[in-house]
Tab-separated table of C-alpha atoms in Angstrom:
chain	number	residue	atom	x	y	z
U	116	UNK	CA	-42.457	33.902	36.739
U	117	UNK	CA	-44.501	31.365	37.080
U	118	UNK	CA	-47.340	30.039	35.312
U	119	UNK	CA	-50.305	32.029	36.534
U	120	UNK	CA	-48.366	34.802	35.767
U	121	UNK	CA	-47.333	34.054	32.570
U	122	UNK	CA	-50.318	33.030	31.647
U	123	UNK	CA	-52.272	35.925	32.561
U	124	UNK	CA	-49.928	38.478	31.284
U	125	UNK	CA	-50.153	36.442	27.711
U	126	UNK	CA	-53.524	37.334	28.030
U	127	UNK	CA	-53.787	40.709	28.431
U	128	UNK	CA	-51.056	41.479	25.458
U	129	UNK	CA	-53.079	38.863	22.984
U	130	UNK	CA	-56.083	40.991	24.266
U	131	UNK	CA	-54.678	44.506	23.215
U	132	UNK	CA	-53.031	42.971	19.998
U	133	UNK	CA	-56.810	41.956	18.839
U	134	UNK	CA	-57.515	45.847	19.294
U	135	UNK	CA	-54.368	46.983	17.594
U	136	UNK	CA	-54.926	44.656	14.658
U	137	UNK	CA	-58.569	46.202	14.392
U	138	UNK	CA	-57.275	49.364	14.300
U	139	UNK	CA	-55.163	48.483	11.482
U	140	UNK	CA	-51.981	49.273	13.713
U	141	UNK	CA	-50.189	45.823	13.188
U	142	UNK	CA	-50.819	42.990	10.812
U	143	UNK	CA	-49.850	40.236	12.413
U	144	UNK	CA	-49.830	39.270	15.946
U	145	UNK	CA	-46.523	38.781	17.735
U	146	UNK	CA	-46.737	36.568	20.062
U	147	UNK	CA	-47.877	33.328	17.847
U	148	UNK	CA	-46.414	30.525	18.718
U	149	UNK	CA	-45.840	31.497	22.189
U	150	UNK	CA	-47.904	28.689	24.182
U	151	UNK	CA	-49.290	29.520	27.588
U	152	UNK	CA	-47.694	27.177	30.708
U	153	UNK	CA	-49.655	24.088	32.271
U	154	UNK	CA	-50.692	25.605	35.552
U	155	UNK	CA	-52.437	22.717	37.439
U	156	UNK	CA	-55.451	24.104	39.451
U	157	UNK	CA	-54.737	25.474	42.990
U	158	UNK	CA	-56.761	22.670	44.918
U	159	UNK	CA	-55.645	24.168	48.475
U	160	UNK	CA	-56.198	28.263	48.217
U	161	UNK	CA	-59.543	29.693	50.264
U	162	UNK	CA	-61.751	32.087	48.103
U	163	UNK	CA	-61.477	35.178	49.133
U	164	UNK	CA	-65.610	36.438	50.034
U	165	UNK	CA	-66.078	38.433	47.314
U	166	UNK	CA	-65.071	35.596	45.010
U	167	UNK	CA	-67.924	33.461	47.014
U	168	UNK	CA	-70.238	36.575	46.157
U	169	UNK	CA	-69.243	36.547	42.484
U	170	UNK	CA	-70.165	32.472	42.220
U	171	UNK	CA	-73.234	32.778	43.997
U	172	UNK	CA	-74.594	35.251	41.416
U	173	UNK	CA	-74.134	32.795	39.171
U	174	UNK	CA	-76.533	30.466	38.573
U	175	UNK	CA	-75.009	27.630	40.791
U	176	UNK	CA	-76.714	24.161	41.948
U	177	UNK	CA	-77.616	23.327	45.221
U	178	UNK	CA	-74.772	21.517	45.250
U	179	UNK	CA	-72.865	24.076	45.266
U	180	UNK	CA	-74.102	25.845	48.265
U	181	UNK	CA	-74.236	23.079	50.437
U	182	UNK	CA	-70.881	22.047	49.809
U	183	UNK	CA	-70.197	25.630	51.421
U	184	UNK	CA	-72.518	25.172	53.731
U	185	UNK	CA	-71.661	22.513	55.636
U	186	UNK	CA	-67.905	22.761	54.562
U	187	UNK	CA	-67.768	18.688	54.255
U	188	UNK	CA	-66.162	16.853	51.506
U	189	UNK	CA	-67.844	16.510	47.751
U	190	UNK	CA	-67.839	13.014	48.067
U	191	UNK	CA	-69.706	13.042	51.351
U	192	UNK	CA	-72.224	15.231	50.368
U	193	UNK	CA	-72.622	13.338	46.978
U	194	UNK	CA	-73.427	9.930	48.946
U	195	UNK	CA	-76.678	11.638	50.853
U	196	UNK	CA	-79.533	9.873	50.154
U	197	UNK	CA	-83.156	11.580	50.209
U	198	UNK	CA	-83.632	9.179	53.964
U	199	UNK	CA	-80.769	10.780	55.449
U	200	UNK	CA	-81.933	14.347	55.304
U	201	UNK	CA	-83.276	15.931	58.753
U	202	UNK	CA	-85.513	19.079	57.359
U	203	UNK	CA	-86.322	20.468	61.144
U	204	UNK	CA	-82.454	20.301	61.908
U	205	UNK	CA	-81.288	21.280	58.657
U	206	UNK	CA	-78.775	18.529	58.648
U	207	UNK	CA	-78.048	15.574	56.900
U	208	UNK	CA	-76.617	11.846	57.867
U	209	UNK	CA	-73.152	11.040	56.006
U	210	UNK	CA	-70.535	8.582	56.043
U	211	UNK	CA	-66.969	9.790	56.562
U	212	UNK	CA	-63.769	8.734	55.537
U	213	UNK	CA	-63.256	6.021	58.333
U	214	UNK	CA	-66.359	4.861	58.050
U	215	UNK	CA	-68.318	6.310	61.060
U	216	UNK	CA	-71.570	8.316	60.975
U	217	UNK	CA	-71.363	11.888	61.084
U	218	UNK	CA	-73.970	14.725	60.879
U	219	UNK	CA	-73.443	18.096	58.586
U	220	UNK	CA	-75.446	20.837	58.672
U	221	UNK	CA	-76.751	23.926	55.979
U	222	UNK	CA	-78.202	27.186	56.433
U	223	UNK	CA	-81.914	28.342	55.304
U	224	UNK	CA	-81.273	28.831	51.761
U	225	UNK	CA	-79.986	25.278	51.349
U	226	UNK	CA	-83.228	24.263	53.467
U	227	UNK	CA	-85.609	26.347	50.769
U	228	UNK	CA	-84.226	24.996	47.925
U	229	UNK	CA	-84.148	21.472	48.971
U	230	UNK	CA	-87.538	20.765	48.540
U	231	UNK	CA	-87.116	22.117	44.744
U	232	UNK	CA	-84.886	19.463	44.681
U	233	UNK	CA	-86.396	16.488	45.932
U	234	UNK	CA	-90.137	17.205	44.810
U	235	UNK	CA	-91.849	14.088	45.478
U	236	UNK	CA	-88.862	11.800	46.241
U	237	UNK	CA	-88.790	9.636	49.401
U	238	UNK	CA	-86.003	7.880	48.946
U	239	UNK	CA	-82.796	7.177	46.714
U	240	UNK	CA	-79.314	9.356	45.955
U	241	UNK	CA	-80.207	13.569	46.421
U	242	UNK	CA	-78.202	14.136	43.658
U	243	UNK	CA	-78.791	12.719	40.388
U	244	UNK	CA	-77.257	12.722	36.750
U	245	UNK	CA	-78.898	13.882	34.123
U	246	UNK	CA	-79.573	10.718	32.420
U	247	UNK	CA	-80.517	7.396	33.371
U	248	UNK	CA	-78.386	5.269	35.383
U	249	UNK	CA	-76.570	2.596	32.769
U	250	UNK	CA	-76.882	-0.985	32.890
U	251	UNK	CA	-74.652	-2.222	35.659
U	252	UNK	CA	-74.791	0.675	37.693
U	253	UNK	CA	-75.510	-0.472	41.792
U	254	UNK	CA	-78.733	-0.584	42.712
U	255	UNK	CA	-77.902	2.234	46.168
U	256	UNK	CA	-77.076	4.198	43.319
U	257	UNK	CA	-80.058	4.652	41.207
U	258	UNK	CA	-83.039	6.708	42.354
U	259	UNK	CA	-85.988	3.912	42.434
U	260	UNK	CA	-88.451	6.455	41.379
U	261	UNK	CA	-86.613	8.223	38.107
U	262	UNK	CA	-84.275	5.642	37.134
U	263	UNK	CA	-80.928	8.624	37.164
U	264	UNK	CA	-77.533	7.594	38.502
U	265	UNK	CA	-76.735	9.254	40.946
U	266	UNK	CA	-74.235	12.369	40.567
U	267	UNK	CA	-70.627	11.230	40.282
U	268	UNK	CA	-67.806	13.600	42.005
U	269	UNK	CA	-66.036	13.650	38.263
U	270	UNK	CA	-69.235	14.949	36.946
U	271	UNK	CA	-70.024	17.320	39.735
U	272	UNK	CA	-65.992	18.795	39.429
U	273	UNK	CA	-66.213	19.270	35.405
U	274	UNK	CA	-69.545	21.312	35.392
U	275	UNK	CA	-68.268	23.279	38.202
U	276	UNK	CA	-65.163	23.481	36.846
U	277	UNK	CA	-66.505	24.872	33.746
U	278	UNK	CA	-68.885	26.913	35.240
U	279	UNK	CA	-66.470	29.101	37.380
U	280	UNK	CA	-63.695	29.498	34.348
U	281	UNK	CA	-64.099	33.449	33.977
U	282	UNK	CA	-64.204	33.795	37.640
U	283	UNK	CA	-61.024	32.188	38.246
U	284	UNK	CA	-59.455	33.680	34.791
U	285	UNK	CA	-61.481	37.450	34.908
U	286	UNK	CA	-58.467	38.860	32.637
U	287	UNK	CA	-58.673	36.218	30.025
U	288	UNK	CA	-60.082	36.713	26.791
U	289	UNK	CA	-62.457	34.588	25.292
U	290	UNK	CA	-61.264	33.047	22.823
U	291	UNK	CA	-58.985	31.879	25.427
U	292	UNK	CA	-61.427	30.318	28.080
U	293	UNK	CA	-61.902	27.095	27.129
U	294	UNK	CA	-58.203	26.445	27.699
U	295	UNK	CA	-58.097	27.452	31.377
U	296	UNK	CA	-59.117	26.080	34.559
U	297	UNK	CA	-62.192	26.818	36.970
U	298	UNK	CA	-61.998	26.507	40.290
U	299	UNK	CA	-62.391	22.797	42.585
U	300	UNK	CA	-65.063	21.705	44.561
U	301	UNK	CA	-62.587	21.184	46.954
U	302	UNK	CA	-61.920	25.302	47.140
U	303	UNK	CA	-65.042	25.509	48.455
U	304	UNK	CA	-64.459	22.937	51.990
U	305	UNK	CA	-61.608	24.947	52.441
U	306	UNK	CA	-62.732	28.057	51.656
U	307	UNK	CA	-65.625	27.261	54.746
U	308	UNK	CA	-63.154	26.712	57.278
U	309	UNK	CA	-61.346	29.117	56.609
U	310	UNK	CA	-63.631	32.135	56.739
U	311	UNK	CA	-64.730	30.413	59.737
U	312	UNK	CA	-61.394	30.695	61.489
U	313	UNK	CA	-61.080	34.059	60.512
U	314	UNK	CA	-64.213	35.236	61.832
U	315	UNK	CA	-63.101	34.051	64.731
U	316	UNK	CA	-63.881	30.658	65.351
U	317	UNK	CA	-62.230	28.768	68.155
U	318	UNK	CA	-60.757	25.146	68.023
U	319	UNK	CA	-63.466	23.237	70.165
U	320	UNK	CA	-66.327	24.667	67.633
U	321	UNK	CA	-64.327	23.269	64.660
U	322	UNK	CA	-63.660	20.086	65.691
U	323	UNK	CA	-66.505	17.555	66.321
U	324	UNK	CA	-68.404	17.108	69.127
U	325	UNK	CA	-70.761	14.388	70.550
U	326	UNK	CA	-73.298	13.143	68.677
U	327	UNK	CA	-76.658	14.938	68.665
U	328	UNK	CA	-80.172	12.515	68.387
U	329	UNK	CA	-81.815	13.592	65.146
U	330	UNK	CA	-85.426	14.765	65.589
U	331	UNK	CA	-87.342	13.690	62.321
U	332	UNK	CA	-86.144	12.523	59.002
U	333	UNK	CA	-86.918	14.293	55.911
U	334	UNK	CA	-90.634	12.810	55.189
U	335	UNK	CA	-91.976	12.773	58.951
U	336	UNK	CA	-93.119	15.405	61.413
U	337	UNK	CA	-90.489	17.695	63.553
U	338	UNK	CA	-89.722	16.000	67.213
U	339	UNK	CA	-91.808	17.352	69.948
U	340	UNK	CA	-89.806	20.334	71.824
U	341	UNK	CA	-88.805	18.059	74.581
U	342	UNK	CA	-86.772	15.830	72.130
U	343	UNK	CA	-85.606	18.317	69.472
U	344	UNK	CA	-81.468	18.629	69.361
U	345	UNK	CA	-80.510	21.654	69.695
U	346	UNK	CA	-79.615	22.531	66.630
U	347	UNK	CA	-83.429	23.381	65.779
U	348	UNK	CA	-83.432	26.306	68.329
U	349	UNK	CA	-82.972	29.588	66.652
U	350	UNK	CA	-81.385	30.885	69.966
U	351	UNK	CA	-78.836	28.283	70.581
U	352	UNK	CA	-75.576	27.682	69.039
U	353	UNK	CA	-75.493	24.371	67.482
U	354	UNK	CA	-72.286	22.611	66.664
U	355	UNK	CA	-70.871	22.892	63.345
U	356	UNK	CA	-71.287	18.873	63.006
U	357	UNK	CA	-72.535	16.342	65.572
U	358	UNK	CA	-69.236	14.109	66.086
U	359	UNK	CA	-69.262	10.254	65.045
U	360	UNK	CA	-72.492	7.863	66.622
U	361	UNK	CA	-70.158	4.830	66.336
U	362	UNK	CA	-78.056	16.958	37.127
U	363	UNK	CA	-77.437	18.973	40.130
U	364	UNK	CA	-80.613	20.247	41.134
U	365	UNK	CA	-82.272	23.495	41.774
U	366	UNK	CA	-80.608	26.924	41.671
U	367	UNK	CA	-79.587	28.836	43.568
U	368	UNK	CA	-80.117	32.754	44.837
U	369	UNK	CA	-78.659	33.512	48.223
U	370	UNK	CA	-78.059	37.341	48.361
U	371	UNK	CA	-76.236	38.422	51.765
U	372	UNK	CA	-76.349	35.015	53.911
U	373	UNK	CA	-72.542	35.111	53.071
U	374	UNK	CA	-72.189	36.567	56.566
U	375	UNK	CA	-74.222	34.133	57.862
U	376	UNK	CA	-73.166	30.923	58.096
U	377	UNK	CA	-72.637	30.326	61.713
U	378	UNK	CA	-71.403	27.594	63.761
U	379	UNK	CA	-74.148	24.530	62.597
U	380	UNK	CA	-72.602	24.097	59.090
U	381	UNK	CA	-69.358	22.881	59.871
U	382	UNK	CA	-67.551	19.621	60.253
U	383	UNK	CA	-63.971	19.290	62.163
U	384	UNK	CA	-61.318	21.380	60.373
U	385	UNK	CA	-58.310	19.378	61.393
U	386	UNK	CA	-59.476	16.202	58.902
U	387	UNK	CA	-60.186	19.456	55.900
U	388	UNK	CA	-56.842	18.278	54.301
């Protein structure tokens, strides 16, 4: 078998040994010095939808939800800065991989909550540390107006890895929690794309497309409707991203938008890997 397995069915017995030893049934509990198997977290598997439903009534960070959102990678959503948001598209300027400029996008519960988030910010990293930013630390990433470092993607995986540990382990017991594993921030890019694809999503929509001309950055006034992309429409379709042009925060209630994510949160799902 292999570890999952093992591990799991470990748990259950050590669970109903507890109860037997409470009932004075058995002394001593039989499987001591059995040790459960290392079973590195899966960092490809989708979540199935109900598991999204079960982590979103939690109470996640913002991070969290965007990361779904807009399906792009933790890292690229970590780098946003406060200037790069676009509140009247409800998308957000990042840097991928190769170094190009590429535009993700988040539904309206993202867009309520990011205000929470910001409060009176204009400019510096979205998310930020809990503490303030040690000596050394580069000046992009310190918020100018609070002094915190910005969010690190170690920092962002533990607390979400900690965070989701009886979701991903719902048989363990709990004395045994602290010695399994949550799930990735990663699960949640793929599980985005893939939900997509199987509610029918074609290739052209998840891959990128041309570049869209924002309409007003986060502290200004929405474009007139003669220049507004149109991802601001509610009746059009906008593009899941426009192609290339060359502590956490506030929590988060989203009740049934799981079903609603549509086509303007995702980036291309052949560069998900």
């Amino acid at each position: 078998m292999d570890a999952d397995t093992v591990n799991r069915e470990l748990s259950i017995a050590r669970k109903a040994i507890g109860w037997w030893q409470r009932q004075g049934w058995i002394a001593v509990d039989p499987t001591i010095g059995i040790e459960r198997r290392p079973a590195p977290p899966d960092r490809t598997r989708a979540l199935a939808e109900n598991q999204i439903a079960s982590l979103w009534r939690l109470d996640v960070a913002l991070l969290e939800k965007m990361l779904y959102d807009s399906a792009a990678r933790g890292d690229e959503v970590l780098s946003l800065n406060v200037e790069d948001l676009y509140q009247a598209d409800r998308r957000g300027k990042i840097t991928a991989k190769d170094g190009a400029t590429e535009w993700i996008h988040w539904q309206s519960a993202t867009a309520q909550l990011l205000p929470r988030l910001i409060t009176r910010r204009t400019r510096g990293p979205l998310f930020l540390a809990g503490r303030k930013a040690p000596a050394g630390t580069p000046t992009l990433d310190v918020c100018p107006e609070t002094g915190r470092a910005r969010l690190s993607y170690r920092r962002a995986e533990e607390i979400f890895e900690e965070k989701t540990r009886l979701l991903a382990n719902p048989l363990a017991s709990p004395e045994d929690i602290e010695d399994l594993d949550g799930w990735t921030l990663h699960r949640l890019r793929h599980s985005a794309l893939t939900h997509d694809a199987e509610g029918g999503a074609s290739t052209p929509i998840l891959l990128p497309g041309p570049a869209m001309p924002p309409s007003a950055p986060w502290s200004g006034t929405p474009a007139p409707a003669s220049t507004r992309s149109p991802g601001t429409s509610r009746s059009a379709t906008p593009p899941h991203v426009a192609g290339t042009d060359s502590g956490y925060g506030s929590t988060l209630h989203c009740g049934s938008e799981i079903g609603d994510r549509g086509h303007e949160r995702r980036r291309a799902a052949a560069a998900y890997h």
